[in-house]
PDB file of C-alpha atoms in Angstrom:
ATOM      1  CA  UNK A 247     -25.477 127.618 -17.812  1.00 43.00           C
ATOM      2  CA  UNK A 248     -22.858 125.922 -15.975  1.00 37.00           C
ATOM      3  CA  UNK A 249     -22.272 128.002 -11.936  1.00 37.00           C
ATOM      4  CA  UNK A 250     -19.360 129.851 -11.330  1.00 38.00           C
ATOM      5  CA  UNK A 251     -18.298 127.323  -9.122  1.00 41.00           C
ATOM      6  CA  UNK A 252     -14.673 126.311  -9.693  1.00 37.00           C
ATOM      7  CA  UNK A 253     -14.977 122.781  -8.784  1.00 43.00           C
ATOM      8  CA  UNK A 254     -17.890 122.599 -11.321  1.00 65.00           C
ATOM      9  CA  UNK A 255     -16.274 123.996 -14.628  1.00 70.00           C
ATOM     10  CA  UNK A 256     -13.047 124.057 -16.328  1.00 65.00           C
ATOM     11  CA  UNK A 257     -11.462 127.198 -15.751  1.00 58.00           C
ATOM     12  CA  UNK A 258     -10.396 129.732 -18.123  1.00 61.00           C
ATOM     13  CA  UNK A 259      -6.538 129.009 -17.037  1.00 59.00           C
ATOM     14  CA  UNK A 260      -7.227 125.390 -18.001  1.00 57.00           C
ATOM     15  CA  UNK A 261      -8.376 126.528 -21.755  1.00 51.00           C
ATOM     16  CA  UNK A 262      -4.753 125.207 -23.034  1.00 54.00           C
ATOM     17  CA  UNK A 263      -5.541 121.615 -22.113  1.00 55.00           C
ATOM     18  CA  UNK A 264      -9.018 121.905 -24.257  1.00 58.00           C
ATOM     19  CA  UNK A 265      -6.834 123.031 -27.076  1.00 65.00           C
ATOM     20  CA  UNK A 266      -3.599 120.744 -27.802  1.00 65.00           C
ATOM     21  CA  UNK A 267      -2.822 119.363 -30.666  1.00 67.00           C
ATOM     22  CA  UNK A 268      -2.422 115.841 -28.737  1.00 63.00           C
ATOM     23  CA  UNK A 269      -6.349 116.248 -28.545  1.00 60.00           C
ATOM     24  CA  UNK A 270      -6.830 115.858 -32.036  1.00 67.00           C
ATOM     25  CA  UNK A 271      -5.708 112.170 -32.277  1.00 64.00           C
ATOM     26  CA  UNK A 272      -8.477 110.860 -29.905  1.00 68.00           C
ATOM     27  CA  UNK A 273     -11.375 113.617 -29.977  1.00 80.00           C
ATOM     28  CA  UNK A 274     -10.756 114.824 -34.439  1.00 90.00           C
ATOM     29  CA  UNK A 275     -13.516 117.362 -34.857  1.00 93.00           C
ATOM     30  CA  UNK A 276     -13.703 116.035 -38.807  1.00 93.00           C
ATOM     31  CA  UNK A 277     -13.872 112.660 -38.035  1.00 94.00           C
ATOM     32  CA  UNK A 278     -16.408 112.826 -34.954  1.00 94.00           C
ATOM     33  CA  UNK A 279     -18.772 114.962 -36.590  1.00 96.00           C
ATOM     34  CA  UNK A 280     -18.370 114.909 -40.217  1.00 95.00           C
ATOM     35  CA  UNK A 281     -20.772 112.550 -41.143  1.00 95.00           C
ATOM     36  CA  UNK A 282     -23.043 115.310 -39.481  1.00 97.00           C
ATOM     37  CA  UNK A 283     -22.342 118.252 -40.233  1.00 95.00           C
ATOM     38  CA  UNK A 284     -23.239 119.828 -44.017  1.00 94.00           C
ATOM     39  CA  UNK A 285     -22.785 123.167 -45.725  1.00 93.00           C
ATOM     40  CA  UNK A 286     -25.604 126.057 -44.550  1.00 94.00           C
ATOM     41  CA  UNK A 287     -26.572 124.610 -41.260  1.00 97.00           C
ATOM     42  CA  UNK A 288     -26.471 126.704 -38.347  1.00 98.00           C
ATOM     43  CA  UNK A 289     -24.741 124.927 -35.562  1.00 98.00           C
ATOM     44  CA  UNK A 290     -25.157 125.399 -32.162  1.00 98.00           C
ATOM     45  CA  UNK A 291     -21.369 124.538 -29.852  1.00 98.00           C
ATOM     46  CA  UNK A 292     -22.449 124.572 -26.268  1.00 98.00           C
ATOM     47  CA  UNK A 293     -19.475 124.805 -23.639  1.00 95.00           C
ATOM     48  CA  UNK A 294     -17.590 125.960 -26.273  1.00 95.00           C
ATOM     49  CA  UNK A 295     -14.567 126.463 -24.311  1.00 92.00           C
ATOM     50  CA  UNK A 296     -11.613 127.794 -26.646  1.00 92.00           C
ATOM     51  CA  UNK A 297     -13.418 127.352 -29.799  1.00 93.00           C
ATOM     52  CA  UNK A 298     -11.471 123.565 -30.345  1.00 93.00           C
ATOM     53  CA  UNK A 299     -14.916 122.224 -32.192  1.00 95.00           C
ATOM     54  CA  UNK A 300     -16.385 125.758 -33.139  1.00 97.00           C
ATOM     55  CA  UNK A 301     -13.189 126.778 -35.367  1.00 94.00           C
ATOM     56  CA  UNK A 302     -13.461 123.308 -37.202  1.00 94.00           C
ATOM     57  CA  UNK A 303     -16.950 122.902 -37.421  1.00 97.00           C
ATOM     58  CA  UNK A 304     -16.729 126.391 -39.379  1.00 96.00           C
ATOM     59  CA  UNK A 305     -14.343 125.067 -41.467  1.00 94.00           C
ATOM     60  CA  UNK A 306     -16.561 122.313 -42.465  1.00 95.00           C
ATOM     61  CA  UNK A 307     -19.265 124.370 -43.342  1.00 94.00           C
ATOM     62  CA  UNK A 308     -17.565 125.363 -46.120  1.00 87.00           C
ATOM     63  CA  UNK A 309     -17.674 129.211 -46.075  1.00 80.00           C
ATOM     64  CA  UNK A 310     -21.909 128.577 -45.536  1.00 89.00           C
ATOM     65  CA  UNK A 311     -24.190 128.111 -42.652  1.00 94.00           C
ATOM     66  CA  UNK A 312     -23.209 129.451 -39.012  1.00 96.00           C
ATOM     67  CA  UNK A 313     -21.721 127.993 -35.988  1.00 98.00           C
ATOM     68  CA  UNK A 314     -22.832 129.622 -32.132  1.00 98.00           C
ATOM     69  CA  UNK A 315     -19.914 129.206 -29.868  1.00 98.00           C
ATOM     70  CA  UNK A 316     -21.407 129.500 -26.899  1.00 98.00           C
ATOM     71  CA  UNK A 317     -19.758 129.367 -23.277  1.00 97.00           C
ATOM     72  CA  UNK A 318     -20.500 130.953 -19.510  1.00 94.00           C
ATOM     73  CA  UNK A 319     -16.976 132.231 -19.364  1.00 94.00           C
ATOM     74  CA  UNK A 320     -16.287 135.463 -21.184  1.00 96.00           C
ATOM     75  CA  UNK A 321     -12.649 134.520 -20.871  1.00 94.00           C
ATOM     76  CA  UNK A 322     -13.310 130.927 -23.042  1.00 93.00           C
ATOM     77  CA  UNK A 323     -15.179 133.796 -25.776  1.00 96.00           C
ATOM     78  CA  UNK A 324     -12.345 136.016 -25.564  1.00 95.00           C
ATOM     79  CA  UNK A 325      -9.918 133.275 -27.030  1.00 93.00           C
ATOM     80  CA  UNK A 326     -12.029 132.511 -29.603  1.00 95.00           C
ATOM     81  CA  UNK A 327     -12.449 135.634 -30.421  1.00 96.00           C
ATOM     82  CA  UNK A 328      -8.876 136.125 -30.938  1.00 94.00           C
ATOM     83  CA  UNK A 329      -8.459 132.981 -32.717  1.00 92.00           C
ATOM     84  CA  UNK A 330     -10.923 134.041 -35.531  1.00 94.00           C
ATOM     85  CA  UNK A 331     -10.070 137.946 -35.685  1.00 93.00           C
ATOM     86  CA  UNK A 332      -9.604 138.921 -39.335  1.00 82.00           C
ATOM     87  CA  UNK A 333     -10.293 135.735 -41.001  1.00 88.00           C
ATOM     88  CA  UNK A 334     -13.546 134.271 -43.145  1.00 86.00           C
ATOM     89  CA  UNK A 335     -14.279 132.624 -39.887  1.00 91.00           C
ATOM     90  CA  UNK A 336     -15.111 135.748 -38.622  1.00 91.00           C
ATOM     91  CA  UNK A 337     -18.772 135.883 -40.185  1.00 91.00           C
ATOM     92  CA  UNK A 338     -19.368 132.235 -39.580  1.00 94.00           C
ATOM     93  CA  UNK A 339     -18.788 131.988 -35.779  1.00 97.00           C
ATOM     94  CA  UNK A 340     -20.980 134.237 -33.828  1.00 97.00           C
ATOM     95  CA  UNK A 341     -19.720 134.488 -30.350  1.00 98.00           C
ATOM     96  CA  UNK A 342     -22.623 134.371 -27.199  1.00 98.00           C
ATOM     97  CA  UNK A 343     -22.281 134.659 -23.761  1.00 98.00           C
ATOM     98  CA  UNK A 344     -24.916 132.551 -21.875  1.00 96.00           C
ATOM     99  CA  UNK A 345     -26.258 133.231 -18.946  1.00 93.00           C
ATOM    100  CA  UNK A 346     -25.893 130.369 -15.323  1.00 89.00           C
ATOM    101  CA  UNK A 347     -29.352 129.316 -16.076  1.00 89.00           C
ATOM    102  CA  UNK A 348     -30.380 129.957 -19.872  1.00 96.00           C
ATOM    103  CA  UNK A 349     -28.651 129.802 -23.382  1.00 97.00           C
ATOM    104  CA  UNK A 350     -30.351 132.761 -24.501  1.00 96.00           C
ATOM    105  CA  UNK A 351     -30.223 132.808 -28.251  1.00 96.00           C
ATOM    106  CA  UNK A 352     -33.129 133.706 -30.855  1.00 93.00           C
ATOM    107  CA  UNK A 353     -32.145 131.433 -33.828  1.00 95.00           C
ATOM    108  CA  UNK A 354     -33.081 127.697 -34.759  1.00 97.00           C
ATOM    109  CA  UNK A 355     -30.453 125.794 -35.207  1.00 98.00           C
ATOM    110  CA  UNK A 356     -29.822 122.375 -36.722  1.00 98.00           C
ATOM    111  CA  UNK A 357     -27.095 120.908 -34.561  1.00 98.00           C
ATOM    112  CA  UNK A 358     -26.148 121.403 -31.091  1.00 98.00           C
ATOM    113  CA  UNK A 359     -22.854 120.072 -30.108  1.00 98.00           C
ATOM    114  CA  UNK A 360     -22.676 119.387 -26.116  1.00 98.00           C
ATOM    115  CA  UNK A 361     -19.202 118.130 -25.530  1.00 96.00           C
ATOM    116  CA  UNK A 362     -18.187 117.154 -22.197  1.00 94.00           C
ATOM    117  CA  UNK A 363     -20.208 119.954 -20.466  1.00 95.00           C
ATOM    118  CA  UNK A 364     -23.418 118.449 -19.631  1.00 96.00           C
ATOM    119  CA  UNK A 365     -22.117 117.419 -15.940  1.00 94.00           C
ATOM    120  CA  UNK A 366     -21.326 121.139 -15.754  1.00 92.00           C
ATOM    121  CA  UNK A 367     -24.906 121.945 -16.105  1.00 94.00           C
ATOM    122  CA  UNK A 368     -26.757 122.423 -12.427  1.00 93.00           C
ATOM    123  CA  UNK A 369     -30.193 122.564 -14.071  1.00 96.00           C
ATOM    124  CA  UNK A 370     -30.119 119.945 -16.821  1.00 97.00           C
ATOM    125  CA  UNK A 371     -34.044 119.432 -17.369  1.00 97.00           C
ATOM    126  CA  UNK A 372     -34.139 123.104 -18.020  1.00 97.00           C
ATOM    127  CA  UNK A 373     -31.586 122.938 -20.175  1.00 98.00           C
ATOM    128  CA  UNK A 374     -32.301 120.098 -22.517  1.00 98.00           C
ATOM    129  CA  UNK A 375     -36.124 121.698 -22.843  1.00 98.00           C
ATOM    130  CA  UNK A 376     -34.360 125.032 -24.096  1.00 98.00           C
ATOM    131  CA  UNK A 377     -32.088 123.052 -26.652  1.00 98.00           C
ATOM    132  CA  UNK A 378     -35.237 121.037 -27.831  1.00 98.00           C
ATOM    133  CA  UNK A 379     -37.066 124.632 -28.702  1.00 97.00           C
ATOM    134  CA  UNK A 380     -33.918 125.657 -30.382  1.00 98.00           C
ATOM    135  CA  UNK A 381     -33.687 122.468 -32.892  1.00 98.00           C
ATOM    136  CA  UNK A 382     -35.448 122.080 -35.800  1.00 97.00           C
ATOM    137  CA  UNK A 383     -37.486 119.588 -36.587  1.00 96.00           C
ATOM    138  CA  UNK A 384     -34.878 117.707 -38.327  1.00 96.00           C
ATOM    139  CA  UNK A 385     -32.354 118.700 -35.552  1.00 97.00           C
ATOM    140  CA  UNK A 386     -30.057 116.807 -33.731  1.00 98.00           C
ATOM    141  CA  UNK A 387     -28.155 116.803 -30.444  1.00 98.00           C
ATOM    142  CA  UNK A 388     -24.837 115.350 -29.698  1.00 98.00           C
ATOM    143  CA  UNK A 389     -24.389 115.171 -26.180  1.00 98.00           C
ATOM    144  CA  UNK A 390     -20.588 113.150 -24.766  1.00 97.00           C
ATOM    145  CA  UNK A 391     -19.169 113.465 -21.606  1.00 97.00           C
ATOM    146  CA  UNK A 392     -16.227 112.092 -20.377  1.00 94.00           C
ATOM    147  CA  UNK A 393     -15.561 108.761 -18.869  1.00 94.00           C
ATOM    148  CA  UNK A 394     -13.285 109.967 -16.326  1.00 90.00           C
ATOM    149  CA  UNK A 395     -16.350 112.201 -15.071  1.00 89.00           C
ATOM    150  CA  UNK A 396     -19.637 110.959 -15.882  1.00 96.00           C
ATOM    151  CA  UNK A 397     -19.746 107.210 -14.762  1.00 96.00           C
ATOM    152  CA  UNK A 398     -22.138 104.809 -16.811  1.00 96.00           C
ATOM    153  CA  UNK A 399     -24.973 105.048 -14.057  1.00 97.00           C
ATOM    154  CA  UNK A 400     -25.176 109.094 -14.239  1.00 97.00           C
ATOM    155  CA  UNK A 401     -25.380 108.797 -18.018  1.00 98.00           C
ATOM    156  CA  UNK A 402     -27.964 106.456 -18.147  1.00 97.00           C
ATOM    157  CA  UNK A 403     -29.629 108.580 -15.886  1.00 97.00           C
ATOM    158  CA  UNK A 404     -29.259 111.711 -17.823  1.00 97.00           C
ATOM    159  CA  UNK A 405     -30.104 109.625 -21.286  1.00 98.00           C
ATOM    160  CA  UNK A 406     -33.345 108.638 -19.700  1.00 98.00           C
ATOM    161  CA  UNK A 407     -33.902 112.710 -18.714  1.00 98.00           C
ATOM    162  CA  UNK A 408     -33.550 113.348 -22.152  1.00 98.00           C
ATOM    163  CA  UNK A 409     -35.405 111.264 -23.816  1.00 98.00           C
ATOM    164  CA  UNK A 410     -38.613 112.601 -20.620  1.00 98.00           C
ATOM    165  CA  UNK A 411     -38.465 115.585 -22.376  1.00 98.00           C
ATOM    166  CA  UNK A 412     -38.841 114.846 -25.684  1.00 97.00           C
ATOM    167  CA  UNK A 413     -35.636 113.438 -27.372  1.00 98.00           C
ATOM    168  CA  UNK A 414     -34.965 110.171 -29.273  1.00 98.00           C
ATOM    169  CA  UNK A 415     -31.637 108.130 -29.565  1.00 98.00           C
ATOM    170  CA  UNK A 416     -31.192 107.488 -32.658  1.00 97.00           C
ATOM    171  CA  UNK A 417     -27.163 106.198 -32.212  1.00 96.00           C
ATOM    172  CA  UNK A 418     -24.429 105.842 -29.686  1.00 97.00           C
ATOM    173  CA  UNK A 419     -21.038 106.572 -31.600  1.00 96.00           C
ATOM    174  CA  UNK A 420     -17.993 105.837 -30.080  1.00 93.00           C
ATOM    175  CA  UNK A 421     -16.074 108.600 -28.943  1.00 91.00           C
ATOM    176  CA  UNK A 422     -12.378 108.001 -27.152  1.00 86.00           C
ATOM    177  CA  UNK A 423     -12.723 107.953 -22.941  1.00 90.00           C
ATOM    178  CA  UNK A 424     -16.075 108.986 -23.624  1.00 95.00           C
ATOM    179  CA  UNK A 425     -19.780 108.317 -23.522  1.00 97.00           C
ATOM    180  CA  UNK A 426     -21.938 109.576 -26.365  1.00 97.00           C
ATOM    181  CA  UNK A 427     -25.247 109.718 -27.355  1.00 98.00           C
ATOM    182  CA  UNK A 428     -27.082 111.020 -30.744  1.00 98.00           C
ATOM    183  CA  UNK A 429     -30.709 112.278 -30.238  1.00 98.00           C
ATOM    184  CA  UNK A 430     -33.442 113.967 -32.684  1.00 98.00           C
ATOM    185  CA  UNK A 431     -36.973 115.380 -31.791  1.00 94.00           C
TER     186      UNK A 431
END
């Protein structure tokens, strides 16, 4: 969903900085969604990038359940790919390209993951209306974006076109140099 533009989104040369173990200590897959994530859901990682949330969320699925990784950049697909080639992660992560202006996929999912892409997005209304159709009814949406990025007025504006088209908060976890925000339908 995110344009081409290189001043827009994180280039596929950049993937190694999405992907360091340094990472880890502030932005722990485990620990930031854990407490939401639980065998047989099907998971939905928007903006995937190099697969640093899609490979763990797997993982915590416990060999149930599916994760969609996601991403406009073949290139950010193409590591994943490689990353999970051969293993049991293979059947659990199912790889999509998306299109500038549409996710595209046919399944309902009960998680979507939207980690520091959203400011990425040109079309966000559009967006957050497809993700709503994709959830459900017990679904939830994680959307955090990064300090550095996304200053406090542009999330509060982007919280409030959420919640137009249909969302709830429902809690605002701390994240490290982020903001965050937990939604349902």
């Amino acid at each position: 969903m995110p344009t081409q533009d290189k001043n827009r989104i994180c280039p596929v040369e950049s993937a190694g900085g999405l992907d360091n173990k340094l990472r880890k200590f502030g932005q722990n897959p485990r620990k930031l969604l854990g407490k939401y994530i639980q065998p047989n859901m099907s998971i939905l990682d928007f903006g995937c990038g190099p697969g640093f949330f899609s490979i763990e969320i797997a993982k915590m699925l416990n060999g149930s359940g599916k994760v969609f990784a996601v991403d406009l950049q073949e290139g950010m697909l193409n590591i994943v790919k490689e990353k999970i080639a051969a293993n049991q992660l293979e059947d659990r992560i199912h790889l999509h390209q998306c299109s500038e202006n549409k996710i595209g996929i046919d399944a309902k999912v009960d998680f979507v993951l939207a980690f520091y892409v959203i400011h990425e997005i040109p079309d966000k209304e559009s967006f957050f209306r497809e993700v709503k159709q994709l959830l459900n009814p017990a679904g939830k949406l994680l959307v955090v974006e990064p300090k550095f990025h996304v200053n406090r007025n542009a999330f509060t504006n982007m919280e409030n076109l959420i919640q137009e088209v249909g969302f709830k908060i429902i809690e605002r976890p701390k994240i490290f140099f982020s903001r965050a925000c937990l939604y349902s339908i």
